[in-house]
């Protein structure tokens, strides 16, 4: 059940990335990561 959920999440993310062009994808990744780390710092 849990593995299926993660598999679906992964497929969703992969299809989302495929829909973006490469430039947008790189920009998206560079924006996502700092926010994620800032979020974990805030929670800690």
PDB file of C-alpha atoms in Angstrom:
ATOM      1  CA  UNK A   1       0.000   0.000   0.000  1.00  0.00           C
ATOM      2  CA  UNK A   2       2.697   2.480   1.044  1.00  0.00           C
ATOM      3  CA  UNK A   3       5.058   1.441  -1.761  1.00  0.00           C
ATOM      4  CA  UNK A   4       2.223   1.859  -4.264  1.00  0.00           C
ATOM      5  CA  UNK A   5       1.592   5.365  -2.954  1.00  0.00           C
ATOM      6  CA  UNK A   6       5.245   6.332  -3.375  1.00  0.00           C
ATOM      7  CA  UNK A   7       5.320   4.749  -6.829  1.00  0.00           C
ATOM      8  CA  UNK A   8       2.357   6.897  -7.859  1.00  0.00           C
ATOM      9  CA  UNK A   9       4.013   9.998  -6.407  1.00  0.00           C
ATOM     10  CA  UNK A  10       7.171   9.240  -8.373  1.00  0.00           C
ATOM     11  CA  UNK A  11       5.220   8.766 -11.615  1.00  0.00           C
ATOM     12  CA  UNK A  12       3.344  12.006 -10.996  1.00  0.00           C
ATOM     13  CA  UNK A  13       6.595  13.902 -10.443  1.00  0.00           C
ATOM     14  CA  UNK A  14       8.206  12.334 -13.526  1.00  0.00           C
ATOM     15  CA  UNK A  15       5.266  13.232 -15.772  1.00  0.00           C
ATOM     16  CA  UNK A  16       5.249  16.768 -14.353  1.00  0.00           C
ATOM     17  CA  UNK A  17       8.952  17.150 -15.150  1.00  0.00           C
ATOM     18  CA  UNK A  18       8.417  15.760 -18.645  1.00  0.00           C
ATOM     19  CA  UNK A  19       5.743  18.369 -19.265  1.00  0.00           C
ATOM     20  CA  UNK A  20       8.105  21.214 -18.416  1.00  0.00           C
ATOM     21  CA  UNK A  21      10.873  22.150 -20.787  1.00  0.00           C
ATOM     22  CA  UNK A  22      14.443  21.629 -19.583  1.00  0.00           C
ATOM     23  CA  UNK A  23      15.055  25.274 -18.717  1.00  0.00           C
ATOM     24  CA  UNK A  24      11.898  25.537 -16.584  1.00  0.00           C
ATOM     25  CA  UNK A  25      12.772  22.213 -14.970  1.00  0.00           C
ATOM     26  CA  UNK A  26      16.206  23.435 -13.878  1.00  0.00           C
ATOM     27  CA  UNK A  27      14.733  26.678 -12.596  1.00  0.00           C
ATOM     28  CA  UNK A  28      12.056  24.728 -10.701  1.00  0.00           C
ATOM     29  CA  UNK A  29      14.671  22.503  -9.058  1.00  0.00           C
ATOM     30  CA  UNK A  30      16.901  25.422  -8.085  1.00  0.00           C
ATOM     31  CA  UNK A  31      13.916  27.193  -6.510  1.00  0.00           C
ATOM     32  CA  UNK A  32      12.525  24.083  -4.778  1.00  0.00           C
ATOM     33  CA  UNK A  33      15.686  23.038  -2.932  1.00  0.00           C
ATOM     34  CA  UNK A  34      16.426  26.253  -0.991  1.00  0.00           C
ATOM     35  CA  UNK A  35      12.791  26.433   0.129  1.00  0.00           C
ATOM     36  CA  UNK A  36      12.898  22.833   1.312  1.00  0.00           C
ATOM     37  CA  UNK A  37      16.046  23.410   3.378  1.00  0.00           C
ATOM     38  CA  UNK A  38      14.660  26.671   4.782  1.00  0.00           C
ATOM     39  CA  UNK A  39      11.516  24.771   5.757  1.00  0.00           C
ATOM     40  CA  UNK A  40      13.448  22.090   7.638  1.00  0.00           C
ATOM     41  CA  UNK A  41      15.503  24.757   9.427  1.00  0.00           C
ATOM     42  CA  UNK A  42      12.310  26.536  10.505  1.00  0.00           C
ATOM     43  CA  UNK A  43      10.834  23.299  11.852  1.00  0.00           C
ATOM     44  CA  UNK A  44      13.994  22.278  13.696  1.00  0.00           C
TER      45      UNK A  44
END
